[in-house]
């Protein structure tokens, strides 16, 4: 009987630009994704039978086939039936620390950990890029969760170009526990409201893709300049999520008003809002300021920091 524990970090979007819609229903994106040290622990244990079983300490997380971690194991079982027969199925225990349905890739990073862990349990010896390719079939953010660090992601989000490692930046995350935003809803609404502004013919599309506005933030990352990174944060999905969810807008405005905050933005399709701050002490102070204004315990607050890797064996 063999087992592995993996650390599955969350991500934030430093940049999210919607370039165009696509015939497959997804959107062509230009993103900059950043791993943070807020992470779930995934414990994998091989089973005598060929079954897959998921356990989780968080009541909101499903343990059936709707869980992306379950689907990651099912994908491995389908792709490698001989290994399944030889080594047996797997019990997946998820210890959740990342808020769920938050725009922090919690489900994707759990799936990434299951792919990497089963590769080890079954002695498959898959390369990172093979694992990322499998991950892309499960969800757009899964390949990034395997790669980790600071990465430019294009296509659906699955085409990755790594950027140099960032020196540590401290971050405060704020999320209302009871508030969820559907990613599919956010993209669909954006398409309905702003889709007409896409440059549709392929020549213009290529030109726009080449001239994405991420240039300035990429330069700030290359220069290790947190102030400029914070000034160039961008997320097109804020255009639909902030007007529909006043609580998210309020968090965004409060963060912007606090001393020590370099910049603030919604992550992914929300509803988590993050603030980049100058130091760990300031992060704790910003968290306290937010708690003083919103004592409601429905609001979850975390101090975290940038890290340079994705899923790791513990
Ligand atoms: O890939 P994933 O399953 O995480 O995406 C969730 C939903 O977000 C998709 O079903 C789609 O509606 C939307 N999406 C999109 N364009 C992307 C990524 C996600 O429209 N590039």
Coordinates of C-alpha atoms and ligand atoms in Angstrom, one line a residue:
X1 CA 0.0 0.0 0.0
X2 CA 1.6 3.3 -1.1
X3 CA 0.6 6.9 -0.3
X4 CA 1.7 10.4 -1.2
X5 CA 0.8 13.8 0.2
X6 CA 0.8 16.8 -2.2
X7 CA 0.6 20.5 -1.5
X8 CA -1.8 22.2 -4.0
X9 CA -1.4 26.0 -4.1
X10 CA -4.1 28.5 -5.2
X11 CA -3.5 31.1 -7.9
X12 CA -4.5 34.7 -8.5
X13 CA -4.8 36.5 -11.8
X14 CA -2.5 39.5 -12.0
X15 CA -3.9 40.1 -15.5
X16 CA -6.9 38.8 -17.4
X17 CA -7.7 40.1 -20.9
X18 CA -10.5 38.6 -23.0
X19 CA -9.2 38.7 -26.6
X20 CA -12.2 37.1 -28.4
X21 CA -14.9 34.5 -28.3
X22 CA -14.2 31.1 -29.9
X23 CA -16.4 28.6 -31.8
X24 CA -15.9 26.0 -29.0
X25 CA -17.7 28.3 -26.5
X26 CA -14.5 29.3 -24.7
X27 CA -12.7 32.6 -24.9
X28 CA -9.3 33.4 -26.2
X29 CA -7.4 35.0 -23.2
X30 CA -4.2 36.7 -22.3
X31 CA -3.5 36.2 -18.6
X32 CA -0.8 36.4 -16.1
X33 CA -1.2 33.8 -13.4
X34 CA 0.6 33.8 -10.1
X35 CA 0.8 30.9 -7.5
X36 CA 0.3 31.9 -3.9
X37 CA 1.2 29.9 -0.7
X38 CA -2.5 29.4 0.4
X39 CA -2.8 25.7 -0.4
X40 CA -4.8 22.5 0.1
X41 CA -3.3 19.2 1.1
X42 CA -4.1 16.2 -1.0
X43 CA -3.5 12.8 0.5
X44 CA -3.5 9.9 -2.0
X45 CA -3.6 6.2 -0.9
X46 CA -3.7 3.2 -3.2
X47 CA -6.6 0.8 -2.8
X48 CA -6.9 -3.0 -3.1
X49 CA -9.9 -2.5 -5.5
X50 CA -9.9 -0.6 -8.8
X51 CA -12.2 2.1 -7.4
X52 CA -11.9 5.8 -6.9
X53 CA -13.0 7.4 -3.6
X54 CA -12.9 11.1 -2.6
X55 CA -13.1 12.5 1.0
X56 CA -13.1 16.2 1.9
X57 CA -13.2 18.1 5.2
X58 CA -15.2 20.9 3.6
X59 CA -19.0 20.3 3.5
X60 CA -19.5 22.3 0.3
X61 CA -17.1 20.2 -1.7
X62 CA -18.8 17.3 -3.6
X63 CA -17.1 13.9 -3.4
X64 CA -18.8 12.4 -6.5
X65 CA -17.9 12.7 -10.2
X66 CA -18.7 16.4 -10.2
X67 CA -15.4 16.9 -8.2
X68 CA -12.6 17.7 -10.6
X69 CA -10.2 15.7 -8.4
X70 CA -12.4 12.7 -8.9
X71 CA -12.4 13.3 -12.7
X72 CA -8.6 13.6 -12.7
X73 CA -8.4 10.1 -11.2
X74 CA -11.0 8.7 -13.6
X75 CA -9.0 10.2 -16.5
X76 CA -5.8 8.5 -15.3
X77 CA -7.7 5.2 -14.9
X78 CA -9.0 5.4 -18.5
X79 CA -5.7 6.4 -19.9
X80 CA -3.6 3.8 -18.0
X81 CA -5.9 0.7 -17.4
X82 CA -2.9 -1.6 -17.0
X83 CA -1.4 0.6 -14.2
X84 CA -4.9 0.7 -12.5
X85 CA -5.0 -3.1 -12.6
X86 CA -1.4 -3.5 -11.3
X87 CA -1.5 -0.8 -8.6
X88 CA -5.2 -0.6 -7.7
X89 CA -7.5 2.4 -7.4
X90 CA -7.0 5.4 -5.2
X91 CA -8.5 7.1 -2.2
X92 CA -8.2 10.9 -2.4
X93 CA -8.4 12.9 0.8
X94 CA -8.7 16.7 0.4
X95 CA -7.9 19.0 3.3
X96 CA -9.4 22.3 2.1
X97 CA -7.8 25.6 3.0
X98 CA -8.5 27.5 -0.3
X99 CA -12.0 29.0 -0.4
X100 CA -14.3 27.1 -2.8
X101 CA -15.9 28.7 -5.9
X102 CA -13.6 31.7 -5.3
X103 CA -11.7 32.4 -8.6
X104 CA -8.6 31.0 -6.9
X105 CA -8.4 27.7 -9.0
X106 CA -9.1 25.6 -5.9
X107 CA -10.7 22.7 -7.8
X108 CA -8.1 22.9 -10.6
X109 CA -5.2 22.7 -8.2
X110 CA -6.7 19.6 -6.5
X111 CA -7.1 18.0 -9.9
X112 CA -3.5 18.9 -10.8
X113 CA -2.3 17.3 -7.5
X114 CA -4.3 14.1 -8.3
X115 CA -2.7 13.8 -11.8
X116 CA 0.8 14.3 -10.3
X117 CA 0.2 12.0 -7.4
X118 CA -1.2 9.1 -9.5
X119 CA 1.8 9.5 -11.8
X120 CA 3.9 8.7 -8.7
X121 CA 1.6 6.0 -7.2
X122 CA 1.6 4.1 -10.5
X123 CA 5.2 4.7 -11.5
X124 CA 4.2 6.2 -14.8
X125 CA 7.1 8.6 -15.2
X126 CA 5.1 11.2 -17.1
X127 CA 6.8 14.5 -17.9
X128 CA 5.4 17.8 -16.7
X129 CA 4.3 18.7 -20.2
X130 CA 2.5 15.3 -20.5
X131 CA 0.7 15.9 -17.2
X132 CA -0.2 19.5 -18.3
X133 CA -1.6 18.1 -21.6
X134 CA -3.8 15.7 -19.6
X135 CA -4.7 18.5 -17.2
X136 CA -5.9 20.8 -20.1
X137 CA -8.7 18.2 -20.9
X138 CA -10.0 18.7 -17.3
X139 CA -10.0 22.5 -17.1
X140 CA -8.3 25.6 -18.4
X141 CA -6.4 26.3 -15.2
X142 CA -5.1 22.8 -14.5
X143 CA -1.9 23.0 -16.6
X144 CA -0.9 26.2 -14.8
X145 CA -1.5 24.6 -11.4
X146 CA 1.0 21.9 -12.4
X147 CA 3.5 24.5 -13.8
X148 CA 3.1 27.2 -11.1
X149 CA 5.1 30.4 -10.4
X150 CA 4.5 33.4 -12.6
X151 CA 3.2 32.5 -16.0
X152 CA 1.7 34.1 -19.1
X153 CA -1.2 32.0 -20.1
X154 CA -2.9 32.3 -23.5
X155 CA -5.4 30.2 -25.6
X156 CA -8.1 29.0 -23.2
X157 CA -5.5 29.6 -20.4
X158 CA -3.7 26.3 -21.1
X159 CA -0.8 27.6 -23.3
X160 CA 1.9 28.6 -20.8
X161 CA 5.0 30.8 -21.1
X162 CA 6.9 31.0 -17.8
X163 CA 8.1 34.4 -16.5
X164 CA 11.1 34.8 -14.2
X165 CA 10.4 34.1 -10.5
X166 CA 9.0 37.1 -8.6
X167 CA 10.6 38.2 -5.4
X168 CA 8.0 37.6 -2.6
X169 CA 5.0 40.0 -2.6
X170 CA 2.6 39.8 0.3
X171 CA -1.1 39.6 -0.6
X172 CA -4.4 39.9 1.3
X173 CA -7.4 37.9 0.0
X174 CA -11.0 38.7 0.8
X175 CA -14.0 36.5 0.0
X176 CA -17.5 36.2 1.3
X177 CA -18.0 32.6 2.2
X178 CA -21.7 32.5 1.0
X179 CA -21.0 34.4 -2.3
X180 CA -20.3 32.3 -5.4
X181 CA -19.9 33.5 -9.0
X182 CA -20.3 31.1 -11.9
X183 CA -17.3 31.3 -14.2
X184 CA -19.5 30.3 -17.2
X185 CA -22.0 33.0 -16.3
X186 CA -19.2 35.7 -16.1
X187 CA -17.8 34.8 -19.5
X188 CA -21.3 34.5 -21.1
X189 CA -22.4 37.8 -19.8
X190 CA -19.1 39.5 -20.9
X191 CA -19.7 38.0 -24.4
X192 CA -23.3 39.3 -24.5
X193 CA -22.4 42.8 -23.2
X194 CA -19.0 43.5 -24.8
X195 CA -18.7 40.8 -27.5
X196 CA -19.4 43.3 -30.3
X197 CA -16.2 45.1 -29.5
X198 CA -14.0 42.0 -30.4
X199 CA -11.9 42.4 -33.6
X200 CA -13.3 39.5 -35.5
X201 CA -11.4 39.1 -38.7
X202 CA -8.4 36.8 -38.2
X203 CA -5.8 39.3 -39.3
X204 CA -6.9 41.9 -36.8
X205 CA -7.2 39.2 -34.2
X206 CA -3.6 38.2 -34.7
X207 CA -2.6 41.8 -34.5
X208 CA -4.5 42.3 -31.2
X209 CA -3.1 39.1 -29.8
X210 CA 0.4 40.3 -30.5
X211 CA -0.2 43.7 -29.0
X212 CA -2.0 42.7 -25.8
X213 CA -1.9 45.3 -23.1
X214 CA -0.1 42.9 -20.8
X215 CA 3.2 44.3 -22.1
X216 CA 3.4 46.9 -19.3
X217 CA 2.8 44.5 -16.4
X218 CA 5.2 41.9 -18.0
X219 CA 7.8 44.7 -18.0
X220 CA 7.1 45.5 -14.3
X221 CA 7.4 41.7 -13.5
X222 CA 10.7 41.5 -15.3
X223 CA 11.9 44.6 -13.4
X224 CA 10.8 43.1 -10.0
X225 CA 8.8 46.3 -9.4
X226 CA 5.8 45.5 -7.1
X227 CA 4.5 49.1 -7.3
X228 CA 4.3 49.0 -11.1
X229 CA 2.9 45.5 -11.1
X230 CA 0.1 46.7 -8.7
X231 CA -0.5 49.8 -11.0
X232 CA -1.0 47.5 -14.0
X233 CA -3.3 44.9 -12.6
X234 CA -6.2 44.2 -14.9
X235 CA -9.2 41.9 -15.2
X236 CA -11.8 42.3 -18.0
X237 CA -14.3 40.2 -16.0
X238 CA -14.6 42.9 -13.4
X239 CA -16.8 44.8 -16.0
X240 CA -19.5 42.2 -15.5
X241 CA -19.0 40.9 -12.0
X242 CA -18.6 44.2 -10.1
X243 CA -21.9 45.8 -11.2
X244 CA -23.7 42.5 -10.5
X245 CA -22.1 41.9 -7.1
X246 CA -22.0 45.1 -5.0
X247 CA -20.3 43.3 -2.1
X248 CA -17.3 42.5 -4.4
X249 CA -17.2 46.1 -5.6
X250 CA -17.2 47.2 -1.9
X251 CA -14.2 45.0 -1.0
X252 CA -12.4 46.4 -4.0
X253 CA -13.1 50.0 -3.0
X254 CA -12.2 49.4 0.7
X255 CA -8.8 47.7 -0.2
X256 CA -8.0 50.7 -2.5
X257 CA -8.6 53.1 0.4
X258 CA -6.3 51.4 2.9
X259 CA -2.8 52.6 3.7
X260 CA -0.1 50.1 2.5
X261 CA -2.1 48.7 -0.4
X262 CA -0.2 48.9 -3.7
X263 CA -3.1 47.8 -5.9
X264 CA -6.2 45.7 -5.8
X265 CA -8.1 43.5 -8.3
X266 CA -10.7 40.7 -8.5
X267 CA -9.1 37.2 -9.2
X268 CA -10.4 35.2 -12.1
X269 CA -14.2 35.3 -12.3
X270 CA -14.4 36.3 -8.6
X271 CA -15.7 36.8 -6.1
X272 CA -12.3 36.9 -4.3
X273 CA -10.6 40.3 -4.3
X274 CA -6.9 40.5 -3.6
X275 CA -4.6 43.4 -2.5
X276 CA -0.9 43.6 -3.2
X277 CA 0.9 45.1 -0.2
X278 CA 4.5 46.1 0.6
X279 CA 5.3 43.8 3.6
X280 CA 4.0 41.1 5.7
X281 CA 3.4 43.6 8.6
X282 CA 1.3 45.8 6.3
X283 CA -0.6 42.7 5.1
X284 CA -1.6 41.9 8.7
X285 CA -2.5 45.6 9.2
X286 CA -4.7 45.7 6.0
X287 CA -6.4 42.5 7.1
X288 CA -7.2 44.1 10.5
X289 CA -8.5 47.3 8.8
X290 CA -10.8 45.2 6.6
X291 CA -12.1 43.2 9.6
X292 CA -12.7 46.4 11.5
X293 CA -14.9 47.8 8.7
X294 CA -16.6 44.4 8.0
X295 CA -16.9 42.4 11.2
X296 CA -19.3 39.9 9.5
X297 CA -17.6 36.4 9.9
X298 CA -19.1 35.5 6.5
X299 CA -16.1 37.5 5.1
X300 CA -13.0 35.3 5.0
X301 CA -9.6 37.1 5.0
X302 CA -6.2 35.5 4.3
X303 CA -2.7 36.8 4.3
X304 CA -0.7 35.0 1.7
X305 CA 2.4 35.6 -0.6
X306 CA 3.6 34.8 -4.0
X307 CA 5.5 31.5 -4.5
X308 CA 7.6 30.2 -7.3
X309 CA 6.1 26.7 -7.8
X310 CA 2.8 24.8 -8.4
X311 CA 1.8 21.5 -7.0
X312 CA 4.6 19.8 -4.9
X313 CA 5.0 16.5 -3.1
X314 CA 5.0 17.3 0.6
Ligands
LIG1 O1 -12.0 25.4 -18.4 P1 -13.0 25.5 -17.2 O2 -13.9 24.3 -17.1 O3 -12.3 25.8 -16.0 O4 -13.9 26.7 -17.6 C1 -15.2 27.0 -16.9 C2 -16.1 27.8 -17.8 O5 -15.5 29.1 -17.9 C3 -16.2 27.3 -19.2 O6 -17.3 26.3 -19.3 C4 -16.5 28.5 -20.0 O7 -17.9 28.9 -19.9 C5 -15.7 29.6 -19.3 N1 -14.4 29.8 -19.9 C6 -14.3 30.5 -21.1 N2 -13.1 30.8 -21.7 C7 -12.0 30.3 -21.1 C8 -12.0 29.6 -19.9 C9 -13.2 29.4 -19.3 O8 -15.4 31.0 -21.6 N3 -10.8 30.6 -21.7

